[in-house]
XYZ file of C-alpha atoms in Angstrom:
731
model
C -62.833 50.644 -2.789
C -60.266 48.063 -1.693
C -58.775 47.948 1.783
C -55.005 47.955 2.295
C -53.029 45.764 4.686
C -49.278 46.187 5.200
C -46.791 44.207 7.268
C -44.167 41.477 7.332
C -44.923 37.844 6.530
C -44.421 35.898 9.754
C -45.603 32.472 8.585
C -46.444 30.849 5.276
C -49.202 28.554 6.495
C -49.965 27.062 3.078
C -48.809 27.511 -0.515
C -50.123 25.591 -3.523
C -47.287 25.143 -6.034
C -49.656 24.596 -8.956
C -51.736 27.776 -8.669
C -49.777 29.877 -6.086
C -52.727 30.147 -3.709
C -51.258 31.125 -0.339
C -52.384 31.397 3.260
C -50.014 33.703 5.130
C -49.849 35.304 8.547
C -48.825 38.978 8.656
C -47.792 41.138 11.576
C -49.126 44.648 11.186
C -47.753 47.882 12.716
C -49.358 46.993 16.049
C -47.796 43.497 16.022
C -51.184 41.872 15.466
C -51.039 38.538 13.610
C -53.498 38.622 10.712
C -54.375 35.793 8.320
C -54.395 36.760 4.641
C -55.391 34.578 1.680
C -54.900 35.024 -2.069
C -52.633 34.338 -5.028
C -49.006 35.112 -4.180
C -46.119 33.478 -6.053
C -42.949 32.972 -3.999
C -44.319 33.880 -0.584
C -41.375 33.956 1.856
C -41.266 34.591 5.564
C -39.714 37.954 6.450
C -40.822 39.750 3.275
C -42.651 43.041 3.701
C -45.895 43.172 1.739
C -48.678 45.598 0.950
C -51.930 43.834 0.152
C -55.054 45.228 -1.471
C -58.304 43.399 -0.888
C -61.193 43.115 1.537
C -61.950 41.707 4.942
C -63.891 38.435 5.014
C -65.105 35.975 7.609
C -64.415 32.245 7.309
C -66.819 30.032 9.253
C -63.953 27.811 10.463
C -60.935 30.137 10.618
C -62.613 33.432 11.475
C -61.650 36.898 10.237
C -59.319 36.954 7.198
C -58.008 39.430 4.657
C -58.646 38.237 1.086
C -56.247 40.083 -1.226
C -56.492 40.583 -4.987
C -53.220 42.463 -5.503
C -49.932 42.856 -3.678
C -46.574 44.583 -3.636
C -43.588 43.123 -1.810
C -40.004 44.036 -0.991
C -37.193 42.819 1.192
C -37.099 43.823 4.867
C -34.794 46.690 5.820
C -34.525 46.211 9.597
C -32.197 43.616 11.129
C -35.055 41.693 12.751
C -36.844 41.277 9.420
C -33.607 40.431 7.595
C -32.863 37.722 10.168
C -36.369 36.301 9.837
C -36.104 36.264 6.037
C -32.747 34.464 5.958
C -33.720 32.072 8.759
C -36.660 30.783 6.704
C -34.162 29.034 4.371
C -35.272 31.111 1.414
C -31.636 31.434 0.360
C -29.947 28.107 -0.295
C -27.144 27.371 2.151
C -28.481 29.697 4.842
C -30.388 28.379 7.859
C -31.169 29.972 11.234
C -27.642 29.532 12.668
C -25.832 30.865 9.601
C -28.381 33.682 9.239
C -27.722 34.839 12.811
C -23.948 34.908 12.211
C -24.329 36.944 9.020
C -26.805 39.455 10.441
C -24.747 39.882 13.650
C -21.733 40.742 11.487
C -23.293 42.958 8.800
C -26.623 44.192 10.224
C -28.712 46.240 7.817
C -26.000 45.917 5.149
C -26.498 42.128 4.998
C -28.310 41.988 1.644
C -25.808 44.366 0.021
C -22.915 42.221 1.243
C -24.497 38.966 0.052
C -25.239 40.390 -3.390
C -22.179 42.540 -4.072
C -19.404 41.424 -1.702
C -19.897 37.690 -1.104
C -16.193 37.210 -0.336
C -16.750 39.107 2.928
C -19.003 36.268 4.107
C -16.009 33.908 4.158
C -14.615 35.871 7.119
C -17.371 34.274 9.221
C -16.369 30.922 10.795
C -18.085 28.021 9.025
C -18.564 29.853 5.711
C -15.997 28.886 3.099
C -15.375 31.012 0.027
C -17.164 28.371 -2.076
C -20.188 28.433 0.223
C -20.200 32.240 0.226
C -20.274 32.257 -3.576
C -23.156 29.751 -3.585
C -25.123 31.860 -1.073
C -24.619 34.961 -3.206
C -25.660 33.163 -6.390
C -28.842 31.857 -4.742
C -29.717 35.294 -3.364
C -29.110 37.048 -6.681
C -31.227 34.469 -8.484
C -34.032 34.974 -5.959
C -33.761 38.732 -6.405
C -33.879 38.388 -10.182
C -36.830 36.033 -10.080
C -38.562 38.379 -7.622
C -38.150 41.278 -10.062
C -39.601 39.251 -12.941
C -42.363 37.963 -10.688
C -43.408 41.448 -9.604
C -43.455 42.556 -13.241
C -45.457 39.509 -14.370
C -47.389 38.694 -11.196
C -50.805 39.374 -12.687
C -50.194 36.969 -15.548
C -47.767 34.209 -14.547
C -47.218 31.763 -11.718
C -44.026 30.847 -9.873
C -43.093 27.966 -12.162
C -43.547 30.044 -15.294
C -41.600 32.986 -13.868
C -38.727 30.720 -12.832
C -38.523 29.167 -16.303
C -38.485 32.603 -17.947
C -35.788 33.927 -15.577
C -33.537 30.905 -16.128
C -33.563 31.625 -19.850
C -33.508 35.413 -19.945
C -31.619 36.170 -16.740
C -31.330 39.673 -15.344
C -32.484 41.211 -18.637
C -35.839 39.404 -18.496
C -38.018 42.403 -17.633
C -36.572 44.576 -20.404
C -36.880 41.820 -23.007
C -40.478 41.079 -22.043
C -41.374 44.779 -22.043
C -39.987 45.132 -25.597
C -41.828 42.028 -26.880
C -44.132 40.073 -24.539
C -44.843 37.601 -27.338
C -41.393 36.087 -26.981
C -42.925 34.222 -24.041
C -45.066 32.189 -26.471
C -41.992 30.469 -27.914
C -41.908 26.771 -27.052
C -38.951 27.098 -24.677
C -40.971 29.344 -22.363
C -44.313 27.612 -22.675
C -46.460 30.633 -21.754
C -49.935 30.435 -23.348
C -50.667 33.014 -26.023
C -53.624 34.363 -24.049
C -51.354 35.284 -21.111
C -48.747 36.973 -23.278
C -51.469 38.821 -25.163
C -53.066 40.045 -21.943
C -49.682 41.236 -20.721
C -49.049 43.024 -24.013
C -52.389 44.817 -23.780
C -51.609 45.924 -20.220
C -48.326 47.407 -21.505
C -50.108 49.305 -24.258
C -48.607 47.139 -27.003
C -49.734 47.792 -30.593
C -52.377 45.171 -31.363
C -51.345 45.210 -35.050
C -47.640 44.741 -34.278
C -45.936 42.117 -36.493
C -44.723 40.249 -33.395
C -48.324 39.868 -32.193
C -49.566 38.655 -35.573
C -46.682 36.179 -35.946
C -47.291 34.887 -32.432
C -50.986 34.463 -33.270
C -50.150 32.387 -36.349
C -47.747 30.217 -34.358
C -50.286 29.793 -31.581
C -52.928 28.458 -33.996
C -50.372 26.114 -35.597
C -49.161 24.877 -32.215
C -52.680 24.398 -30.881
C -53.679 22.336 -33.907
C -50.515 20.292 -33.628
C -51.130 19.486 -29.979
C -54.895 18.961 -30.139
C -55.424 17.608 -33.669
C -52.051 16.231 -34.749
C -51.634 18.620 -37.704
C -48.114 19.655 -38.671
C -49.468 22.420 -40.925
C -52.694 24.152 -41.932
C -54.091 25.408 -45.235
C -53.322 29.103 -45.417
C -56.985 30.123 -45.595
C -57.886 28.103 -42.485
C -54.860 29.480 -40.636
C -55.754 33.082 -41.470
C -59.416 32.572 -40.578
C -58.648 31.054 -37.168
C -55.991 33.670 -36.397
C -58.320 36.528 -37.347
C -60.792 35.281 -34.767
C -58.367 35.284 -31.829
C -56.527 38.482 -32.804
C -59.642 40.376 -33.913
C -57.805 41.597 -37.022
C -59.305 41.479 -40.529
C -58.233 38.628 -42.822
C -56.842 40.848 -45.587
C -54.353 42.364 -43.164
C -53.381 38.881 -41.977
C -52.930 37.520 -45.518
C -50.548 40.377 -46.257
C -48.631 39.713 -43.032
C -48.510 35.988 -43.765
C -46.887 36.598 -47.149
C -44.237 38.727 -45.466
C -43.534 36.079 -42.827
C -43.184 33.430 -45.536
C -40.839 35.657 -47.540
C -38.512 36.330 -44.604
C -38.553 32.716 -43.333
C -40.425 33.343 -40.080
C -42.927 30.730 -41.302
C -42.693 28.087 -44.041
C -45.110 26.682 -46.597
C -45.577 23.875 -49.098
C -47.866 23.873 -52.127
C -49.888 20.718 -52.740
C -52.499 20.531 -55.523
C -52.681 24.317 -55.846
C -53.271 24.762 -52.113
C -50.737 26.362 -49.786
C -50.023 24.703 -46.437
C -48.295 26.774 -43.760
C -46.152 25.497 -40.887
C -43.532 26.740 -38.481
C -39.948 26.720 -39.711
C -39.096 24.068 -37.089
C -41.785 21.711 -38.401
C -40.694 22.351 -41.996
C -37.138 21.466 -41.030
C -38.263 18.247 -39.312
C -40.425 17.107 -42.233
C -37.614 17.851 -44.657
C -35.176 15.958 -42.419
C -37.426 12.867 -42.384
C -37.746 12.849 -46.179
C -34.063 13.620 -46.785
C -32.700 11.015 -44.391
C -35.102 8.311 -45.564
C -33.751 8.868 -49.059
C -30.162 8.802 -47.776
C -30.622 5.603 -45.774
C -32.413 3.879 -48.645
C -29.628 4.747 -51.093
C -26.560 4.181 -48.917
C -27.321 0.850 -47.208
C -25.314 -1.960 -48.754
C -27.254 -4.574 -50.743
C -26.765 -8.316 -51.093
C -26.983 -10.683 -54.041
C -30.377 -12.336 -54.412
C -28.935 -15.854 -54.235
C -27.087 -15.008 -51.026
C -30.279 -13.637 -49.451
C -32.234 -16.750 -50.422
C -29.576 -18.955 -48.867
C -29.675 -16.965 -45.622
C -33.473 -17.249 -45.438
C -33.331 -21.014 -46.028
C -30.755 -21.350 -43.291
C -32.830 -19.473 -40.717
C -35.899 -21.526 -41.704
C -33.920 -24.646 -40.911
C -32.647 -23.252 -37.609
C -36.107 -22.130 -36.468
C -37.876 -25.196 -37.842
C -40.538 -23.248 -39.740
C -41.565 -22.494 -43.314
C -42.080 -18.813 -43.928
C -45.240 -17.670 -45.682
C -44.627 -15.858 -49.010
C -45.135 -12.385 -47.510
C -42.876 -13.178 -44.558
C -40.209 -14.371 -46.983
C -40.623 -11.162 -48.992
C -40.181 -9.094 -45.827
C -36.951 -10.901 -44.949
C -35.677 -10.623 -48.515
C -36.438 -6.888 -48.608
C -34.663 -6.278 -45.300
C -31.375 -7.069 -47.046
C -32.286 -5.792 -50.485
C -33.568 -2.371 -49.376
C -32.080 0.212 -47.050
C -35.497 1.117 -45.625
C -38.533 -1.158 -45.401
C -41.902 -1.033 -43.658
C -43.576 -4.166 -42.331
C -47.197 -3.716 -41.377
C -50.053 -6.032 -40.487
C -52.644 -6.844 -37.875
C -52.410 -9.236 -34.918
C -51.539 -12.874 -35.615
C -49.948 -12.160 -39.000
C -46.437 -13.104 -37.947
C -44.660 -9.764 -37.497
C -42.805 -11.052 -34.427
C -41.665 -14.180 -36.276
C -40.257 -11.999 -39.036
C -38.368 -9.816 -36.555
C -36.840 -12.838 -34.793
C -35.771 -14.316 -38.129
C -34.414 -10.959 -39.259
C -32.318 -10.679 -36.088
C -30.913 -14.156 -36.729
C -30.003 -13.284 -40.316
C -28.479 -9.914 -39.420
C -26.431 -11.529 -36.675
C -25.177 -14.292 -38.990
C -23.724 -11.740 -41.434
C -22.263 -9.467 -38.767
C -24.855 -6.690 -38.838
C -25.004 -5.221 -35.361
C -28.670 -4.448 -34.633
C -30.535 -2.264 -32.139
C -34.233 -2.716 -31.288
C -36.375 0.238 -30.240
C -39.971 1.362 -29.683
C -41.578 4.730 -28.850
C -42.619 3.847 -25.271
C -41.193 1.884 -22.375
C -44.061 -0.611 -22.360
C -43.754 -1.169 -26.120
C -39.991 -1.681 -25.778
C -40.563 -4.197 -22.991
C -43.032 -6.124 -25.159
C -40.532 -6.155 -28.004
C -37.794 -7.426 -25.710
C -40.008 -10.205 -24.326
C -41.054 -11.284 -27.831
C -37.520 -11.408 -29.278
C -35.476 -12.313 -26.168
C -33.213 -9.400 -27.093
C -32.778 -6.026 -25.396
C -35.070 -3.324 -26.751
C -34.805 0.345 -25.825
C -37.125 3.292 -26.008
C -36.279 5.538 -28.947
C -35.459 8.298 -26.443
C -32.992 6.063 -24.626
C -31.446 4.832 -27.874
C -30.885 8.451 -28.854
C -29.405 9.165 -25.383
C -31.863 11.910 -24.604
C -30.985 14.405 -21.871
C -32.463 17.585 -20.440
C -30.493 20.789 -20.092
C -30.789 22.875 -16.917
C -33.195 25.142 -18.821
C -35.423 22.129 -19.501
C -34.593 21.660 -23.197
C -34.437 18.143 -24.629
C -31.191 17.208 -26.345
C -30.063 13.962 -27.962
C -26.580 12.564 -27.539
C -27.004 10.617 -30.769
C -27.339 12.777 -33.865
C -25.737 13.412 -37.250
C -22.374 14.206 -35.653
C -22.537 11.293 -33.214
C -24.730 8.642 -34.864
C -26.048 5.347 -33.522
C -23.247 2.798 -33.885
C -25.363 -0.170 -34.996
C -25.600 -1.253 -38.636
C -29.340 -1.915 -38.473
C -32.159 -0.214 -36.565
C -35.500 -1.984 -36.064
C -38.324 0.209 -34.705
C -41.610 -1.366 -33.568
C -45.015 0.274 -32.908
C -44.199 2.895 -35.528
C -47.795 4.165 -35.595
C -46.906 5.929 -32.327
C -43.989 7.886 -33.790
C -44.593 11.613 -34.071
C -42.767 13.978 -36.405
C -40.215 15.406 -33.980
C -39.070 12.044 -32.615
C -38.893 10.526 -36.102
C -36.757 13.379 -37.392
C -34.286 12.985 -34.535
C -34.235 9.219 -35.013
C -33.425 9.409 -38.715
C -30.781 12.080 -38.205
C -28.961 9.677 -35.885
C -28.830 6.657 -38.219
C -25.290 6.393 -39.509
C -24.269 6.261 -43.125
C -24.572 2.782 -44.608
C -26.946 1.495 -41.920
C -30.396 0.103 -42.685
C -33.789 0.799 -41.130
C -36.732 -1.545 -40.541
C -40.027 0.083 -39.530
C -42.725 -2.136 -38.026
C -46.248 -1.158 -37.078
C -49.949 -1.620 -37.565
C -51.081 1.091 -39.958
C -54.728 0.540 -38.965
C -54.196 1.595 -35.360
C -54.614 5.100 -33.989
C -52.001 7.644 -35.092
C -49.480 9.187 -32.723
C -50.499 11.443 -29.848
C -47.998 14.037 -31.053
C -48.175 15.921 -34.340
C -47.722 14.015 -37.573
C -49.000 10.874 -39.273
C -45.654 9.234 -39.880
C -46.422 5.584 -40.637
C -49.405 6.384 -42.858
C -47.512 9.117 -44.724
C -44.537 6.842 -45.363
C -46.766 4.096 -46.741
C -48.940 6.504 -48.754
C -45.909 8.024 -50.459
C -45.397 4.769 -52.350
C -41.638 5.388 -52.324
C -40.698 3.084 -49.454
C -40.820 -0.683 -49.772
C -43.849 -1.807 -47.755
C -44.891 -5.374 -46.986
C -48.367 -5.792 -45.540
C -48.688 -9.162 -43.794
C -52.246 -10.452 -44.212
C -52.210 -14.194 -43.544
C -53.482 -15.189 -40.099
C -51.602 -18.265 -38.909
C -53.298 -21.376 -37.603
C -52.634 -20.861 -33.903
C -53.920 -17.305 -34.150
C -57.053 -18.357 -36.038
C -58.134 -20.223 -32.930
C -58.275 -16.969 -30.982
C -61.501 -15.003 -31.219
C -59.499 -11.893 -30.228
C -57.490 -12.171 -33.451
C -60.523 -13.128 -35.543
C -62.635 -10.271 -34.212
C -59.813 -7.746 -34.550
C -59.580 -8.523 -38.253
C -63.366 -8.541 -38.658
C -63.530 -5.083 -37.065
C -60.731 -3.830 -39.297
C -62.530 -5.125 -42.387
C -65.797 -3.458 -41.379
C -67.555 -6.593 -40.138
C -69.212 -6.848 -36.735
C -67.257 -8.995 -34.272
C -68.634 -12.301 -33.040
C -70.204 -11.464 -29.676
C -72.166 -14.582 -28.740
C -69.288 -16.938 -27.807
C -69.133 -18.139 -24.205
C -66.149 -20.498 -24.368
C -63.397 -18.505 -26.063
C -61.303 -15.424 -25.280
C -63.731 -12.699 -26.440
C -66.902 -11.953 -24.459
C -69.725 -9.438 -24.514
C -71.674 -8.464 -21.395
C -74.782 -6.568 -22.421
C -75.990 -3.609 -20.380
C -78.723 -1.512 -21.997
C -78.647 1.117 -19.252
C -75.322 2.941 -19.370
C -75.560 3.775 -15.675
C -74.991 0.067 -14.932
C -71.685 -0.160 -16.821
C -69.357 1.007 -14.022
C -70.911 -1.326 -11.423
C -70.763 -4.241 -13.878
C -67.084 -3.600 -14.605
C -66.387 -3.457 -10.865
C -68.275 -6.713 -10.307
C -66.302 -8.443 -13.068
C -62.990 -7.402 -11.527
C -63.788 -8.063 -7.880
C -66.160 -11.055 -8.052
C -67.053 -12.757 -11.316
C -63.662 -13.159 -12.979
C -61.791 -14.135 -9.768
C -64.501 -16.713 -9.029
C -63.997 -18.328 -12.450
C -60.270 -17.827 -13.081
C -58.816 -17.397 -9.590
C -57.917 -14.364 -7.494
C -54.699 -13.765 -9.434
C -56.601 -12.515 -12.463
C -57.383 -9.207 -10.742
C -53.787 -8.057 -11.190
C -53.897 -8.905 -14.903
C -56.935 -6.790 -15.815
C -56.831 -3.342 -17.380
C -59.947 -1.310 -18.145
C -59.546 0.802 -21.301
C -62.286 3.110 -22.494
C -62.896 5.504 -25.399
C -63.393 8.706 -23.412
C -62.652 10.436 -20.132
C -66.265 11.534 -19.782
C -69.607 9.768 -19.486
C -70.984 6.742 -17.665
C -68.212 4.503 -18.990
C -65.502 7.157 -19.020
C -62.200 7.218 -17.179
C -63.290 9.630 -14.457
C -66.470 7.812 -13.437
C -64.858 4.373 -13.678
C -61.837 5.332 -11.595
C -64.034 6.713 -8.831
C -66.188 3.574 -8.804
C -63.331 1.093 -9.127
C -61.238 2.761 -6.437
C -64.116 2.419 -3.968
C -64.706 -1.224 -4.910
C -61.126 -2.427 -5.318
C -59.238 -0.261 -2.820
C -61.680 1.367 -0.369
C -60.516 3.521 2.566
C -59.063 1.597 5.478
C -57.971 2.367 9.008
C -54.326 1.705 8.192
C -54.336 3.030 4.621
C -52.806 6.461 4.333
C -53.900 8.759 1.539
C -53.288 12.167 0.015
C -55.706 14.392 -1.896
C -54.372 16.360 -4.879
C -56.025 18.137 -7.833
C -59.400 16.669 -6.849
C -58.155 13.070 -6.672
C -57.573 10.909 -3.596
C -54.364 8.878 -3.876
C -54.421 5.963 -1.440
C -51.923 3.278 -0.532
C -52.649 0.332 -2.819
C -54.039 2.492 -5.644
C -53.171 1.846 -9.275
C -51.796 5.053 -10.816
C -50.393 6.277 -14.109
C -47.734 8.841 -14.955
C -49.385 11.196 -17.460
C -46.432 13.322 -18.627
C -42.860 12.469 -19.530
C -40.538 13.140 -16.584
C -36.952 12.633 -17.673
C -35.446 13.548 -14.310
C -37.292 11.480 -11.691
C -35.082 8.822 -10.119
C -36.065 5.193 -9.574
C -34.329 2.201 -8.085
C -34.361 -1.333 -9.498
C -32.506 -4.140 -7.759
C -30.111 -1.670 -6.183
C -29.422 0.142 -9.469
C -30.546 3.766 -9.832
C -32.015 5.022 -13.101
C -33.917 8.104 -14.249
C -37.047 8.778 -16.263
C -40.711 7.817 -16.042
C -42.942 8.376 -19.003
C -46.477 9.143 -20.089
C -48.451 5.904 -19.753
C -46.260 4.161 -17.152
C -48.511 2.397 -14.614
C -47.603 1.620 -11.014
C -48.958 1.001 -7.526
C -48.747 3.327 -4.540
C -46.760 1.409 -1.923
C -46.471 4.055 0.780
C -47.843 7.516 1.574
C -45.714 9.504 4.025
C -47.566 12.648 5.185
C -44.712 13.690 7.472
C -42.119 13.701 4.684
C -44.774 14.813 2.161
C -43.946 12.092 -0.340
C -45.135 8.721 -1.575
C -43.417 5.610 -2.917
C -44.722 4.100 -6.149
C -43.684 0.786 -7.701
C -43.733 0.859 -11.509
C -43.492 -2.875 -12.200
C -39.952 -3.407 -10.855
C -38.860 0.236 -10.501
C -39.427 2.025 -7.197
C -39.763 5.811 -7.380
C -40.438 8.513 -4.800
C -42.857 11.345 -5.555
C -43.014 14.501 -3.477
C -46.549 15.743 -2.965
C -45.968 18.659 -5.340
C -45.410 16.114 -8.151
C -48.866 14.567 -7.862
C -50.165 16.734 -10.715
C -48.325 14.259 -12.953
C -50.350 11.282 -11.681
C -53.853 9.925 -12.296
C -55.689 6.891 -11.028
C -55.274 4.062 -13.543
C -57.939 1.487 -12.766
C -59.320 2.747 -16.076
C -57.366 4.552 -18.816
C -58.255 5.841 -22.264
C -57.631 3.692 -25.322
C -55.281 6.411 -26.577
C -53.167 5.984 -23.428
C -53.043 2.206 -23.967
C -51.266 2.494 -27.325
C -48.096 0.436 -27.491
C -49.090 -1.608 -24.443
C -50.425 -5.123 -24.094
C -52.443 -6.440 -21.159
C -53.440 -10.037 -20.353
C -57.112 -9.079 -19.905
C -58.895 -5.936 -21.036
C -62.406 -4.721 -20.270
C -63.820 -2.134 -22.680
C -67.016 -0.174 -21.863
C -69.347 0.237 -24.843
C -71.404 3.410 -24.445
C -72.384 6.526 -26.348
C -69.684 9.197 -26.195
C -68.314 11.888 -28.505
C -68.835 10.832 -32.173
C -65.173 11.422 -32.974
C -64.311 8.660 -30.491
C -66.841 6.103 -31.700
C -64.706 4.913 -34.607
C -63.554 1.646 -36.097
C -59.851 2.203 -35.571
C -60.414 3.129 -31.908
C -62.257 -0.152 -31.279
C -59.642 -2.044 -33.312
C -56.829 -0.477 -31.285
C -58.611 -1.421 -28.042
C -59.143 -5.064 -29.006
C -55.527 -5.473 -30.161
C -54.267 -4.422 -26.709
C -55.386 -7.777 -25.241
C -53.145 -10.789 -24.986
C -55.488 -13.391 -23.454
C -59.023 -12.029 -23.040
C -61.336 -9.219 -24.193
C -64.580 -8.342 -22.430
C -66.869 -5.689 -23.899
C -69.424 -4.301 -21.447
C -72.373 -2.152 -22.428
C -74.865 -1.431 -25.190
C -75.153 -3.849 -28.102
C -75.849 -1.047 -30.604
C -72.562 0.739 -29.865
C -70.367 -2.046 -31.279
C -71.775 -2.058 -34.838
C -71.946 1.724 -34.786
C -68.212 1.940 -34.077
C -67.412 -0.736 -36.667
C -69.399 1.055 -39.366
C -67.800 4.425 -38.587
C -64.630 4.260 -40.637
C -63.986 7.955 -40.118
C -60.252 8.448 -39.886
C -59.068 11.603 -38.232
C -57.569 13.630 -41.029
C -54.204 15.201 -40.274
C -52.699 17.963 -42.335
C -49.056 17.159 -43.119
C -46.732 17.744 -46.058
C -44.434 14.791 -45.372
C -45.863 12.555 -48.111
C -45.251 15.255 -50.728
C -41.720 15.909 -49.487
C -40.853 12.208 -49.626
C -42.162 12.065 -53.191
C -40.000 15.069 -54.097
C -36.805 13.450 -52.787
C -37.290 10.084 -54.486
């Protein structure tokens, strides 16, 4: 039997925004102050609560009430109402304003705020506009509170708030009718939570809405985790049957119905049926359709005119283009869409610079873009021209509900006549579809990337699918130029890509191997290289130029172990170093950190100019930790941003990062641990991607047998998509 504790919340001692764990102090009927602990979304001072739980004893804090369930409602007495409003729960109302309102309206205060806000403007200091804002805030809190009480066993504060903003006052009724609506992408509630809620409401476990949600969940999960845009129908049904506990025959019948009414979409390839969501089908169709449009509508030039332009740029740049470089330049004016691919040192940058010169000479206004900020910066440095992220080029914005929208689209296209996109291996399906929709009629598109690198983090296999279709002009640059041949980084990258073991014995070049047979020694060796050996040989300044990139998060050479070791060696605790612990990580002044999710709203300042947006993979340094203000200042290269402590879930230490996170970036010096980890990560293209991230030096540290094992493992992660087939159908 559970005990019951009732009373008003006097103090919210602690509340964790990420999991809603709260420590509150409650005054009971005898005015005793009792500490209670448990999960309580939106805990506000002044609320009256009834808790169900048990009494416990904490060795440091003494007797406490640990609750498992709760009910809450607004206070009804003037003292409680004053306490509630004074806690700044309602925007625009502090202690002084709260006292004025309660003195005027007493126990009718909440009714006045909600239903007669204009009466508040009779109080000195409250304008009609402020009264309306107070009422809006209170009604929103009331609405969220209603949804929260309905969903409290299944959802946290952040999830409830997102749902309320979309569904409004009707949220509870809509959820009761169909809990599975919460699984739609705009709500972001995991299927398991919605399913548990549905079961608690007595929902029919064979309801079409549950089955459809199960299908979409499996498709979404495989898109996020494995990069698939679709699944074979038999695999989809089998996986869905397992989570729904419904027989496959029933699910096959339901699937046919969903395909017939357009709730899901499919594509037949070689007598097999591949199923996807309608949104994915629309995006894949858009990519194929717009590629065909761009290829057909871009104006062409006479061959003799193109040859003359190439000769002119050769003269201006003082170089002779290799045959494949010349073909790439020729095709950029002959074809509406071209792909230029090739490994390091094969002259892709030279081609882009020459292409820009040619386009400029004939009046083609050009825009340069890349999928990430770091990749765009590299492109800009290489060409001496401005390069934007694809998101910025498309003028991406977020609505108040959190949806992503693009200012550039079919109705308002990009104004430039030519679009050049680098690091195309990182493009996922959704971003590519929005990019192609926004390219205006008559413009041309140049896609550049290394097809042998890892595919995108998001769903899709864009660059490989485009090349494999055989419908888009593709030039693969293969010649390694003289200056690049002198670099062992370039030589070894190509050896790895061709299935040959890299040269590891050199001691006087830019590619080194430090052997460690015992994997437990790897982290200490990496730390020694960064703090002692490399600075001793190359000077102290090299420390700032090193990035450790590793195949996995786990293991002796994984991100987690390395970051713990490197933080202690590079930036140990100090008397004057302030720090903050969050989600099991200590963030300390001087630490190297990485933003791990896209945040389109966070503000930063650069040379007095304010901008917004920090993105997955951006690396910075913690400049200041301010415990009093509960925030920290982080410098991302030349952009200074402030993070409140509740935003630290979006940060990780970045002394070491995964190779996947390094995509699109280039670092002067990289150190790569070589150790046994998950087989799916010990692959040739992962090692190739790692080596090609280095500009000046590569150091492999670890077991000698791991290198040839990765080189020989040419296992490419297969991704189910239908894009190749759709491109073939359009051309």
